[in-house]
Amino acid sequence: MQRVTAPVDPRTSWGLPTPGTLPRVADPEPLVTRVLAPNPSPMTLDGTNTHLVGEPGSGQAVVVDPGPDDPAHLAVVEAALAARDARVVAVLVTHHHGDHAEAALPWGRHFGAPVAAASPDVAGPGGRVLQPGETLRLAGTTLDVVPTPGHTADHLAFRLASGAVLVGDHVLGRGTSVVTHPEGDVLAYLASLRRVHDLGPSALYCGHGPELTVDPAAVLRFYLAHRAYREQQLLDALAGGPRDVAELVAEVYAAVPRAVWPAAAQSTRATLGKLTAEGRVEVEGDRVRLA
Ligand SMILES: [Zn+2]
């Protein structure tokens, strides 16, 4: 029995491209070209979006999230760079997951460009560790480094001079993101959603799925409401008595394809971590009860 109703996803009326129909290459605005990597899956949706950012005519571009180290993907990125008449001056990475970061060091070497990320492991020996709040002046434009921990501890977003924000896996073009466990952090995630919301983004360019341009703030408010909804669903389920984590996932995520239940289990454990810290539930191994 659910006492709360699911928040409505504002994107349902936006006419976004359906799964599998996202164009391989697109220019959502003059500063940005998006190249879709050929790695679709239940977790990566259509595949990873690699973004090329640069002022037109600067002859330069920054690669954000090179994605999988795949020669076919590199070939499409190089064609997109040629179309922009741009050479790569830096490779930036939103977070350490392989579907975003695997090609960072190989492509950094290939392009002769430094790699920059929040994590020293991702940036590599010749790379640069990015600091929250700093502004990068690259490719004739600026990118503000916005800390967005939650999905992972090292997650960053990049705000462009246009007001658009490259959000990596903080927000996805379709559905909702995962707060990983044990690395992720629900409280940090909620604060990061508010931080990006308060930037008043003109658009969100996501690590997976279509660009969100109609009402980006409404999507961020939906994400906040969605997390509150999942939390209430867990508390409602536990009001019926103690449950195993697997039982909670089956109950709360009944409407979600089973392929994403392992990720749902991580988000559930992350949410239980928040509720435990707040003294509202007790978790002993796999067994969960109201406190
Ligand atoms: Zn991803």
PDB file of C-alpha atoms and ligand atoms in Angstrom:
ATOM      1  CA  MET A   1       0.000   0.000   0.000  1.00  0.00           C
ATOM      2  CA  GLN A   2       1.449   3.306  -1.061  1.00  0.00           C
ATOM      3  CA  ARG A   3       0.369   6.494   0.652  1.00  0.00           C
ATOM      4  CA  VAL A   4       2.281   8.743  -1.727  1.00  0.00           C
ATOM      5  CA  THR A   5       1.799   9.166  -5.452  1.00  0.00           C
ATOM      6  CA  ALA A   6       4.665   9.147  -7.912  1.00  0.00           C
ATOM      7  CA  PRO A   7       5.781  12.599  -9.055  1.00  0.00           C
ATOM      8  CA  VAL A   8       5.084  13.284 -12.735  1.00  0.00           C
ATOM      9  CA  ASP A   9       8.127  13.430 -15.007  1.00  0.00           C
ATOM     10  CA  PRO A  10       7.847  16.757 -16.880  1.00  0.00           C
ATOM     11  CA  ARG A  11       9.740  15.288 -19.853  1.00  0.00           C
ATOM     12  CA  THR A  12       6.873  12.984 -20.831  1.00  0.00           C
ATOM     13  CA  SER A  13       5.287  15.860 -22.806  1.00  0.00           C
ATOM     14  CA  TRP A  14       8.514  17.167 -24.386  1.00  0.00           C
ATOM     15  CA  GLY A  15       8.580  14.923 -27.449  1.00  0.00           C
ATOM     16  CA  LEU A  16      12.142  13.742 -26.721  1.00  0.00           C
ATOM     17  CA  PRO A  17      13.718  11.146 -29.059  1.00  0.00           C
ATOM     18  CA  THR A  18      12.612   7.650 -28.076  1.00  0.00           C
ATOM     19  CA  PRO A  19      15.240   5.063 -27.051  1.00  0.00           C
ATOM     20  CA  GLY A  20      17.355   4.034 -30.033  1.00  0.00           C
ATOM     21  CA  THR A  21      16.525   7.119 -32.117  1.00  0.00           C
ATOM     22  CA  LEU A  22      19.031   9.595 -30.646  1.00  0.00           C
ATOM     23  CA  PRO A  23      21.125  11.007 -33.535  1.00  0.00           C
ATOM     24  CA  ARG A  24      24.745   9.807 -33.467  1.00  0.00           C
ATOM     25  CA  VAL A  25      26.048  13.382 -33.840  1.00  0.00           C
ATOM     26  CA  ALA A  26      24.212  16.603 -33.000  1.00  0.00           C
ATOM     27  CA  ASP A  27      24.983  20.245 -32.235  1.00  0.00           C
ATOM     28  CA  PRO A  28      22.588  21.268 -29.449  1.00  0.00           C
ATOM     29  CA  GLU A  29      24.097  24.798 -29.550  1.00  0.00           C
ATOM     30  CA  PRO A  30      27.053  26.443 -31.326  1.00  0.00           C
ATOM     31  CA  LEU A  31      29.425  25.766 -28.398  1.00  0.00           C
ATOM     32  CA  VAL A  32      28.669  22.047 -28.274  1.00  0.00           C
ATOM     33  CA  THR A  33      28.706  18.921 -30.430  1.00  0.00           C
ATOM     34  CA  ARG A  34      27.395  15.678 -28.945  1.00  0.00           C
ATOM     35  CA  VAL A  35      28.698  12.335 -30.206  1.00  0.00           C
ATOM     36  CA  LEU A  36      26.897   9.164 -29.085  1.00  0.00           C
ATOM     37  CA  ALA A  37      29.163   6.200 -28.298  1.00  0.00           C
ATOM     38  CA  PRO A  38      28.092   2.736 -29.504  1.00  0.00           C
ATOM     39  CA  ASN A  39      27.685   1.258 -26.013  1.00  0.00           C
ATOM     40  CA  PRO A  40      23.918   1.076 -25.365  1.00  0.00           C
ATOM     41  CA  SER A  41      22.694  -0.931 -22.356  1.00  0.00           C
ATOM     42  CA  PRO A  42      19.992  -0.751 -19.658  1.00  0.00           C
ATOM     43  CA  MET A  43      22.380   1.420 -17.586  1.00  0.00           C
ATOM     44  CA  THR A  44      23.863   3.586 -20.373  1.00  0.00           C
ATOM     45  CA  LEU A  45      20.541   4.039 -22.242  1.00  0.00           C
ATOM     46  CA  ASP A  46      21.351   4.895 -25.910  1.00  0.00           C
ATOM     47  CA  GLY A  47      25.064   4.862 -25.022  1.00  0.00           C
ATOM     48  CA  THR A  48      27.479   7.393 -23.531  1.00  0.00           C
ATOM     49  CA  ASN A  49      27.323  10.980 -24.786  1.00  0.00           C
ATOM     50  CA  THR A  50      30.741  12.475 -25.520  1.00  0.00           C
ATOM     51  CA  HIS A  51      30.605  16.270 -25.743  1.00  0.00           C
ATOM     52  CA  LEU A  52      32.946  18.524 -27.719  1.00  0.00           C
ATOM     53  CA  VAL A  53      32.975  22.092 -26.385  1.00  0.00           C
ATOM     54  CA  GLY A  54      34.606  25.135 -27.961  1.00  0.00           C
ATOM     55  CA  GLU A  55      33.949  28.607 -29.274  1.00  0.00           C
ATOM     56  CA  PRO A  56      33.229  28.292 -33.010  1.00  0.00           C
ATOM     57  CA  GLY A  57      36.190  29.614 -34.983  1.00  0.00           C
ATOM     58  CA  SER A  58      38.626  29.122 -32.074  1.00  0.00           C
ATOM     59  CA  GLY A  59      40.118  26.080 -33.821  1.00  0.00           C
ATOM     60  CA  GLN A  60      40.006  24.292 -30.462  1.00  0.00           C
ATOM     61  CA  ALA A  61      37.748  21.954 -28.539  1.00  0.00           C
ATOM     62  CA  VAL A  62      37.539  20.288 -25.164  1.00  0.00           C
ATOM     63  CA  VAL A  63      36.395  16.651 -25.029  1.00  0.00           C
ATOM     64  CA  VAL A  64      34.093  15.990 -22.066  1.00  0.00           C
ATOM     65  CA  ASP A  65      33.631  12.305 -21.186  1.00  0.00           C
ATOM     66  CA  PRO A  66      35.432  10.473 -24.003  1.00  0.00           C
ATOM     67  CA  GLY A  67      33.562   7.308 -23.008  1.00  0.00           C
ATOM     68  CA  PRO A  68      34.571   3.794 -24.005  1.00  0.00           C
ATOM     69  CA  ASP A  69      37.972   3.288 -25.648  1.00  0.00           C
ATOM     70  CA  ASP A  70      36.437   2.224 -28.956  1.00  0.00           C
ATOM     71  CA  PRO A  71      38.046   2.945 -32.361  1.00  0.00           C
ATOM     72  CA  ALA A  72      34.638   3.364 -34.042  1.00  0.00           C
ATOM     73  CA  HIS A  73      33.660   6.003 -31.462  1.00  0.00           C
ATOM     74  CA  LEU A  74      37.015   7.779 -31.864  1.00  0.00           C
ATOM     75  CA  ALA A  75      36.528   7.878 -35.633  1.00  0.00           C
ATOM     76  CA  VAL A  76      33.150   9.626 -35.285  1.00  0.00           C
ATOM     77  CA  VAL A  77      34.604  12.056 -32.725  1.00  0.00           C
ATOM     78  CA  GLU A  78      37.494  12.874 -35.079  1.00  0.00           C
ATOM     79  CA  ALA A  79      35.040  13.529 -37.923  1.00  0.00           C
ATOM     80  CA  ALA A  80      33.048  15.838 -35.620  1.00  0.00           C
ATOM     81  CA  LEU A  81      36.272  17.645 -34.657  1.00  0.00           C
ATOM     82  CA  ALA A  82      37.120  18.074 -38.341  1.00  0.00           C
ATOM     83  CA  ALA A  83      33.635  19.485 -38.974  1.00  0.00           C
ATOM     84  CA  ARG A  84      34.282  21.998 -36.173  1.00  0.00           C
ATOM     85  CA  ASP A  85      37.773  22.622 -37.614  1.00  0.00           C
ATOM     86  CA  ALA A  86      39.026  22.068 -34.060  1.00  0.00           C
ATOM     87  CA  ARG A  87      41.921  20.311 -32.373  1.00  0.00           C
ATOM     88  CA  VAL A  88      41.583  18.884 -28.870  1.00  0.00           C
ATOM     89  CA  VAL A  89      43.165  21.002 -26.110  1.00  0.00           C
ATOM     90  CA  ALA A  90      41.927  19.042 -23.064  1.00  0.00           C
ATOM     91  CA  VAL A  91      40.014  15.922 -22.068  1.00  0.00           C
ATOM     92  CA  LEU A  92      37.656  16.440 -19.102  1.00  0.00           C
ATOM     93  CA  VAL A  93      35.887  13.656 -17.213  1.00  0.00           C
ATOM     94  CA  THR A  94      32.748  13.972 -15.047  1.00  0.00           C
ATOM     95  CA  HIS A  95      33.435  10.854 -12.940  1.00  0.00           C
ATOM     96  CA  HIS A  96      35.493   7.688 -12.824  1.00  0.00           C
ATOM     97  CA  HIS A  97      33.012   5.141 -14.230  1.00  0.00           C
ATOM     98  CA  GLY A  98      34.434   3.337 -17.248  1.00  0.00           C
ATOM     99  CA  ASP A  99      31.595   4.274 -19.611  1.00  0.00           C
ATOM    100  CA  HIS A 100      32.805   7.902 -19.232  1.00  0.00           C
ATOM    101  CA  ALA A 101      36.489   7.627 -18.334  1.00  0.00           C
ATOM    102  CA  GLU A 102      37.899   4.529 -20.068  1.00  0.00           C
ATOM    103  CA  ALA A 103      39.205   6.433 -23.118  1.00  0.00           C
ATOM    104  CA  ALA A 104      40.480   9.451 -21.122  1.00  0.00           C
ATOM    105  CA  LEU A 105      44.157   8.498 -20.902  1.00  0.00           C
ATOM    106  CA  PRO A 106      44.402   6.799 -24.341  1.00  0.00           C
ATOM    107  CA  TRP A 107      42.691   9.759 -26.026  1.00  0.00           C
ATOM    108  CA  GLY A 108      44.783  12.242 -24.009  1.00  0.00           C
ATOM    109  CA  ARG A 109      47.866  10.555 -25.468  1.00  0.00           C
ATOM    110  CA  HIS A 110      46.299  10.296 -28.928  1.00  0.00           C
ATOM    111  CA  PHE A 111      45.424  14.007 -29.046  1.00  0.00           C
ATOM    112  CA  GLY A 112      48.472  15.158 -27.066  1.00  0.00           C
ATOM    113  CA  ALA A 113      46.114  16.863 -24.608  1.00  0.00           C
ATOM    114  CA  PRO A 114      46.033  16.867 -20.794  1.00  0.00           C
ATOM    115  CA  VAL A 115      43.332  14.925 -18.948  1.00  0.00           C
ATOM    116  CA  ALA A 116      41.509  16.681 -16.102  1.00  0.00           C
ATOM    117  CA  ALA A 117      39.130  15.170 -13.524  1.00  0.00           C
ATOM    118  CA  ALA A 118      38.324  15.286  -9.814  1.00  0.00           C
ATOM    119  CA  SER A 119      40.083  11.970  -9.253  1.00  0.00           C
ATOM    120  CA  PRO A 120      43.901  11.776  -9.598  1.00  0.00           C
ATOM    121  CA  ASP A 121      43.505   8.194 -10.864  1.00  0.00           C
ATOM    122  CA  VAL A 122      41.361   9.387 -13.781  1.00  0.00           C
ATOM    123  CA  ALA A 123      43.558  12.435 -14.535  1.00  0.00           C
ATOM    124  CA  GLY A 124      46.633  10.200 -14.663  1.00  0.00           C
ATOM    125  CA  PRO A 125      50.281  11.066 -14.059  1.00  0.00           C
ATOM    126  CA  GLY A 126      50.456  14.042 -16.470  1.00  0.00           C
ATOM    127  CA  GLY A 127      46.930  15.209 -15.744  1.00  0.00           C
ATOM    128  CA  ARG A 128      45.268  17.889 -13.689  1.00  0.00           C
ATOM    129  CA  VAL A 129      43.054  17.405 -10.637  1.00  0.00           C
ATOM    130  CA  LEU A 130      40.094  19.778 -10.894  1.00  0.00           C
ATOM    131  CA  GLN A 131      39.009  21.877  -7.923  1.00  0.00           C
ATOM    132  CA  PRO A 132      35.325  22.565  -7.205  1.00  0.00           C
ATOM    133  CA  GLY A 133      34.399  26.118  -8.143  1.00  0.00           C
ATOM    134  CA  GLU A 134      37.320  26.813 -10.468  1.00  0.00           C
ATOM    135  CA  THR A 135      36.754  28.246 -13.934  1.00  0.00           C
ATOM    136  CA  LEU A 136      38.644  26.708 -16.849  1.00  0.00           C
ATOM    137  CA  ARG A 137      39.488  28.981 -19.779  1.00  0.00           C
ATOM    138  CA  LEU A 138      39.808  26.645 -22.741  1.00  0.00           C
ATOM    139  CA  ALA A 139      38.957  26.559 -26.449  1.00  0.00           C
ATOM    140  CA  GLY A 140      37.986  30.233 -26.529  1.00  0.00           C
ATOM    141  CA  THR A 141      35.346  29.845 -23.807  1.00  0.00           C
ATOM    142  CA  THR A 142      34.908  29.042 -20.117  1.00  0.00           C
ATOM    143  CA  LEU A 143      33.810  25.972 -18.188  1.00  0.00           C
ATOM    144  CA  ASP A 144      32.912  26.312 -14.500  1.00  0.00           C
ATOM    145  CA  VAL A 145      33.701  23.230 -12.421  1.00  0.00           C
ATOM    146  CA  VAL A 146      30.555  22.425 -10.398  1.00  0.00           C
ATOM    147  CA  PRO A 147      30.892  19.773  -7.664  1.00  0.00           C
ATOM    148  CA  THR A 148      28.029  17.261  -7.979  1.00  0.00           C
ATOM    149  CA  PRO A 149      28.858  14.347  -5.650  1.00  0.00           C
ATOM    150  CA  GLY A 150      26.144  11.730  -5.080  1.00  0.00           C
ATOM    151  CA  HIS A 151      26.082   9.340  -8.032  1.00  0.00           C
ATOM    152  CA  THR A 152      29.778   8.898  -7.225  1.00  0.00           C
ATOM    153  CA  ALA A 153      31.964  10.779  -4.735  1.00  0.00           C
ATOM    154  CA  ASP A 154      34.120  12.313  -7.487  1.00  0.00           C
ATOM    155  CA  HIS A 155      31.299  13.534  -9.753  1.00  0.00           C
ATOM    156  CA  LEU A 156      31.648  16.951 -11.417  1.00  0.00           C
ATOM    157  CA  ALA A 157      29.430  18.960 -13.747  1.00  0.00           C
ATOM    158  CA  PHE A 158      30.653  21.684 -16.101  1.00  0.00           C
ATOM    159  CA  ARG A 159      28.735  24.915 -16.637  1.00  0.00           C
ATOM    160  CA  LEU A 160      29.280  26.491 -20.032  1.00  0.00           C
ATOM    161  CA  ALA A 161      29.356  30.202 -20.923  1.00  0.00           C
ATOM    162  CA  SER A 162      25.907  29.752 -22.526  1.00  0.00           C
ATOM    163  CA  GLY A 163      24.404  28.726 -19.175  1.00  0.00           C
ATOM    164  CA  ALA A 164      24.010  25.091 -20.207  1.00  0.00           C
ATOM    165  CA  VAL A 165      25.420  22.470 -17.840  1.00  0.00           C
ATOM    166  CA  LEU A 166      27.118  19.203 -18.796  1.00  0.00           C
ATOM    167  CA  VAL A 167      25.789  16.954 -16.031  1.00  0.00           C
ATOM    168  CA  GLY A 168      27.343  13.536 -16.708  1.00  0.00           C
ATOM    169  CA  ASP A 169      25.365  10.928 -14.758  1.00  0.00           C
ATOM    170  CA  HIS A 170      24.045  13.413 -12.198  1.00  0.00           C
ATOM    171  CA  VAL A 171      20.918  13.736 -14.372  1.00  0.00           C
ATOM    172  CA  LEU A 172      20.011  11.431 -17.264  1.00  0.00           C
ATOM    173  CA  GLY A 173      18.111  12.342 -20.410  1.00  0.00           C
ATOM    174  CA  ARG A 174      15.523   9.682 -19.595  1.00  0.00           C
ATOM    175  CA  GLY A 175      14.459   8.189 -16.268  1.00  0.00           C
ATOM    176  CA  THR A 176      16.440   8.862 -13.118  1.00  0.00           C
ATOM    177  CA  SER A 177      20.033   8.334 -12.037  1.00  0.00           C
ATOM    178  CA  VAL A 178      21.484   5.894  -9.520  1.00  0.00           C
ATOM    179  CA  VAL A 179      23.105   6.795  -6.226  1.00  0.00           C
ATOM    180  CA  THR A 180      25.722   4.066  -6.110  1.00  0.00           C
ATOM    181  CA  HIS A 181      26.470   2.099  -2.948  1.00  0.00           C
ATOM    182  CA  PRO A 182      28.703   2.224  -0.996  1.00  0.00           C
ATOM    183  CA  GLU A 183      30.437   5.082  -2.838  1.00  0.00           C
ATOM    184  CA  GLY A 184      27.431   7.305  -3.494  1.00  0.00           C
ATOM    185  CA  ASP A 185      25.725   9.523  -0.948  1.00  0.00           C
ATOM    186  CA  VAL A 186      22.036  10.435  -1.019  1.00  0.00           C
ATOM    187  CA  LEU A 187      22.369  13.617   1.071  1.00  0.00           C
ATOM    188  CA  ALA A 188      25.225  14.821  -1.147  1.00  0.00           C
ATOM    189  CA  TYR A 189      23.175  13.875  -4.212  1.00  0.00           C
ATOM    190  CA  LEU A 190      20.179  15.937  -3.079  1.00  0.00           C
ATOM    191  CA  ALA A 191      22.446  18.920  -2.326  1.00  0.00           C
ATOM    192  CA  SER A 192      24.033  18.556  -5.779  1.00  0.00           C
ATOM    193  CA  LEU A 193      20.593  18.547  -7.445  1.00  0.00           C
ATOM    194  CA  ARG A 194      19.740  21.786  -5.617  1.00  0.00           C
ATOM    195  CA  ARG A 195      23.133  23.269  -6.549  1.00  0.00           C
ATOM    196  CA  VAL A 196      22.571  22.681 -10.272  1.00  0.00           C
ATOM    197  CA  HIS A 197      18.950  23.829  -9.977  1.00  0.00           C
ATOM    198  CA  ASP A 198      20.089  27.084  -8.371  1.00  0.00           C
ATOM    199  CA  LEU A 199      22.470  27.754 -11.274  1.00  0.00           C
ATOM    200  CA  GLY A 200      19.350  28.284 -13.392  1.00  0.00           C
ATOM    201  CA  PRO A 201      20.690  26.132 -16.247  1.00  0.00           C
ATOM    202  CA  SER A 202      19.565  26.988 -19.777  1.00  0.00           C
ATOM    203  CA  ALA A 203      19.927  23.315 -20.732  1.00  0.00           C
ATOM    204  CA  LEU A 204      21.203  20.044 -19.291  1.00  0.00           C
ATOM    205  CA  TYR A 205      23.486  17.945 -21.501  1.00  0.00           C
ATOM    206  CA  CYS A 206      23.417  14.473 -19.992  1.00  0.00           C
ATOM    207  CA  GLY A 207      25.930  11.631 -19.987  1.00  0.00           C
ATOM    208  CA  HIS A 208      23.187   9.396 -21.386  1.00  0.00           C
ATOM    209  CA  GLY A 209      20.009  10.155 -23.293  1.00  0.00           C
ATOM    210  CA  PRO A 210      18.736  13.296 -25.001  1.00  0.00           C
ATOM    211  CA  GLU A 211      19.527  16.930 -24.231  1.00  0.00           C
ATOM    212  CA  LEU A 212      17.097  18.548 -21.788  1.00  0.00           C
ATOM    213  CA  THR A 213      16.315  22.039 -23.054  1.00  0.00           C
ATOM    214  CA  VAL A 214      12.595  22.699 -22.514  1.00  0.00           C
ATOM    215  CA  ASP A 215      12.553  23.269 -18.731  1.00  0.00           C
ATOM    216  CA  PRO A 216      15.753  21.961 -17.102  1.00  0.00           C
ATOM    217  CA  ALA A 217      14.805  23.279 -13.640  1.00  0.00           C
ATOM    218  CA  ALA A 218      11.569  21.256 -13.742  1.00  0.00           C
ATOM    219  CA  VAL A 219      13.615  18.068 -14.312  1.00  0.00           C
ATOM    220  CA  LEU A 220      15.802  18.859 -11.291  1.00  0.00           C
ATOM    221  CA  ARG A 221      12.705  19.443  -9.151  1.00  0.00           C
ATOM    222  CA  PHE A 222      11.292  16.135 -10.442  1.00  0.00           C
ATOM    223  CA  TYR A 223      14.531  14.365  -9.457  1.00  0.00           C
ATOM    224  CA  LEU A 224      14.278  15.795  -5.929  1.00  0.00           C
ATOM    225  CA  ALA A 225      10.614  14.751  -5.696  1.00  0.00           C
ATOM    226  CA  HIS A 226      11.458  11.304  -7.087  1.00  0.00           C
ATOM    227  CA  ARG A 227      14.065  10.664  -4.367  1.00  0.00           C
ATOM    228  CA  ALA A 228      11.609  11.805  -1.687  1.00  0.00           C
ATOM    229  CA  TYR A 229       9.036   9.449  -3.222  1.00  0.00           C
ATOM    230  CA  ARG A 230      11.393   6.446  -3.143  1.00  0.00           C
ATOM    231  CA  GLU A 231      12.274   7.251   0.461  1.00  0.00           C
ATOM    232  CA  GLN A 232       8.602   7.364   1.444  1.00  0.00           C
ATOM    233  CA  GLN A 233       7.951   4.098  -0.426  1.00  0.00           C
ATOM    234  CA  LEU A 234      10.685   2.417   1.635  1.00  0.00           C
ATOM    235  CA  LEU A 235       9.247   3.756   4.879  1.00  0.00           C
ATOM    236  CA  ASP A 236       5.732   2.653   3.841  1.00  0.00           C
ATOM    237  CA  ALA A 237       6.959  -0.849   3.006  1.00  0.00           C
ATOM    238  CA  LEU A 238       8.772  -1.094   6.339  1.00  0.00           C
ATOM    239  CA  ALA A 239       5.632   0.029   8.172  1.00  0.00           C
ATOM    240  CA  GLY A 240       4.354  -3.464   7.260  1.00  0.00           C
ATOM    241  CA  GLY A 241       7.226  -5.043   9.206  1.00  0.00           C
ATOM    242  CA  PRO A 242      10.926  -5.805   8.723  1.00  0.00           C
ATOM    243  CA  ARG A 243      12.069  -6.616   5.184  1.00  0.00           C
ATOM    244  CA  ASP A 244      15.180  -7.838   3.401  1.00  0.00           C
ATOM    245  CA  VAL A 245      16.799  -5.361   1.018  1.00  0.00           C
ATOM    246  CA  ALA A 246      15.884  -7.640  -1.932  1.00  0.00           C
ATOM    247  CA  GLU A 247      12.222  -7.637  -0.813  1.00  0.00           C
ATOM    248  CA  LEU A 248      12.248  -3.834  -0.590  1.00  0.00           C
ATOM    249  CA  VAL A 249      13.688  -3.555  -4.101  1.00  0.00           C
ATOM    250  CA  ALA A 250      11.076  -5.959  -5.509  1.00  0.00           C
ATOM    251  CA  GLU A 251       8.317  -3.972  -3.792  1.00  0.00           C
ATOM    252  CA  VAL A 252       9.497  -0.417  -4.508  1.00  0.00           C
ATOM    253  CA  TYR A 253      10.827  -1.057  -8.027  1.00  0.00           C
ATOM    254  CA  ALA A 254       8.062  -3.443  -9.147  1.00  0.00           C
ATOM    255  CA  ALA A 255       7.299  -1.243 -12.179  1.00  0.00           C
ATOM    256  CA  VAL A 256      10.953  -1.014 -13.286  1.00  0.00           C
ATOM    257  CA  PRO A 257      12.589  -3.581 -15.636  1.00  0.00           C
ATOM    258  CA  ARG A 258      14.507  -6.257 -13.721  1.00  0.00           C
ATOM    259  CA  ALA A 259      17.658  -5.434 -15.701  1.00  0.00           C
ATOM    260  CA  VAL A 260      18.071  -2.306 -13.571  1.00  0.00           C
ATOM    261  CA  TRP A 261      17.241  -3.929 -10.203  1.00  0.00           C
ATOM    262  CA  PRO A 262      20.930  -4.319  -9.288  1.00  0.00           C
ATOM    263  CA  ALA A 263      21.283  -0.546  -9.691  1.00  0.00           C
ATOM    264  CA  ALA A 264      17.995  -0.060  -7.840  1.00  0.00           C
ATOM    265  CA  ALA A 265      19.414  -2.151  -4.988  1.00  0.00           C
ATOM    266  CA  GLN A 266      22.382   0.231  -4.797  1.00  0.00           C
ATOM    267  CA  SER A 267      20.092   3.279  -4.682  1.00  0.00           C
ATOM    268  CA  THR A 268      17.971   1.509  -2.035  1.00  0.00           C
ATOM    269  CA  ARG A 269      21.003   0.785   0.129  1.00  0.00           C
ATOM    270  CA  ALA A 270      22.159   4.385  -0.319  1.00  0.00           C
ATOM    271  CA  THR A 271      18.739   5.675   0.750  1.00  0.00           C
ATOM    272  CA  LEU A 272      18.726   3.297   3.732  1.00  0.00           C
ATOM    273  CA  GLY A 273      22.116   4.784   4.650  1.00  0.00           C
ATOM    274  CA  LYS A 274      20.532   8.235   4.779  1.00  0.00           C
ATOM    275  CA  LEU A 275      17.527   6.963   6.795  1.00  0.00           C
ATOM    276  CA  THR A 276      19.876   5.154   9.191  1.00  0.00           C
ATOM    277  CA  ALA A 277      21.902   8.336   9.713  1.00  0.00           C
ATOM    278  CA  GLU A 278      18.620  10.131  10.459  1.00  0.00           C
ATOM    279  CA  GLY A 279      17.701   7.461  13.027  1.00  0.00           C
ATOM    280  CA  ARG A 280      14.589   6.398  11.110  1.00  0.00           C
ATOM    281  CA  VAL A 281      15.553   2.825  10.169  1.00  0.00           C
ATOM    282  CA  GLU A 282      17.895   0.126  11.452  1.00  0.00           C
ATOM    283  CA  VAL A 283      19.847  -2.062   9.042  1.00  0.00           C
ATOM    284  CA  GLU A 284      21.468  -5.313  10.145  1.00  0.00           C
ATOM    285  CA  GLY A 285      23.120  -7.024   7.205  1.00  0.00           C
ATOM    286  CA  ASP A 286      20.281  -7.458   4.711  1.00  0.00           C
ATOM    287  CA  ARG A 287      17.494  -7.028   7.281  1.00  0.00           C
ATOM    288  CA  VAL A 288      15.834  -3.635   7.578  1.00  0.00           C
ATOM    289  CA  ARG A 289      13.294  -2.390  10.142  1.00  0.00           C
ATOM    290  CA  LEU A 290      11.867   0.931  11.247  1.00  0.00           C
ATOM    291  CA  ALA A 291      13.810   2.398  14.159  1.00  0.00           C
TER     292      ALA A 291
HETATM  293 ZN    ZN B   1      27.376   6.652 -17.203  1.00  0.00          ZN
END
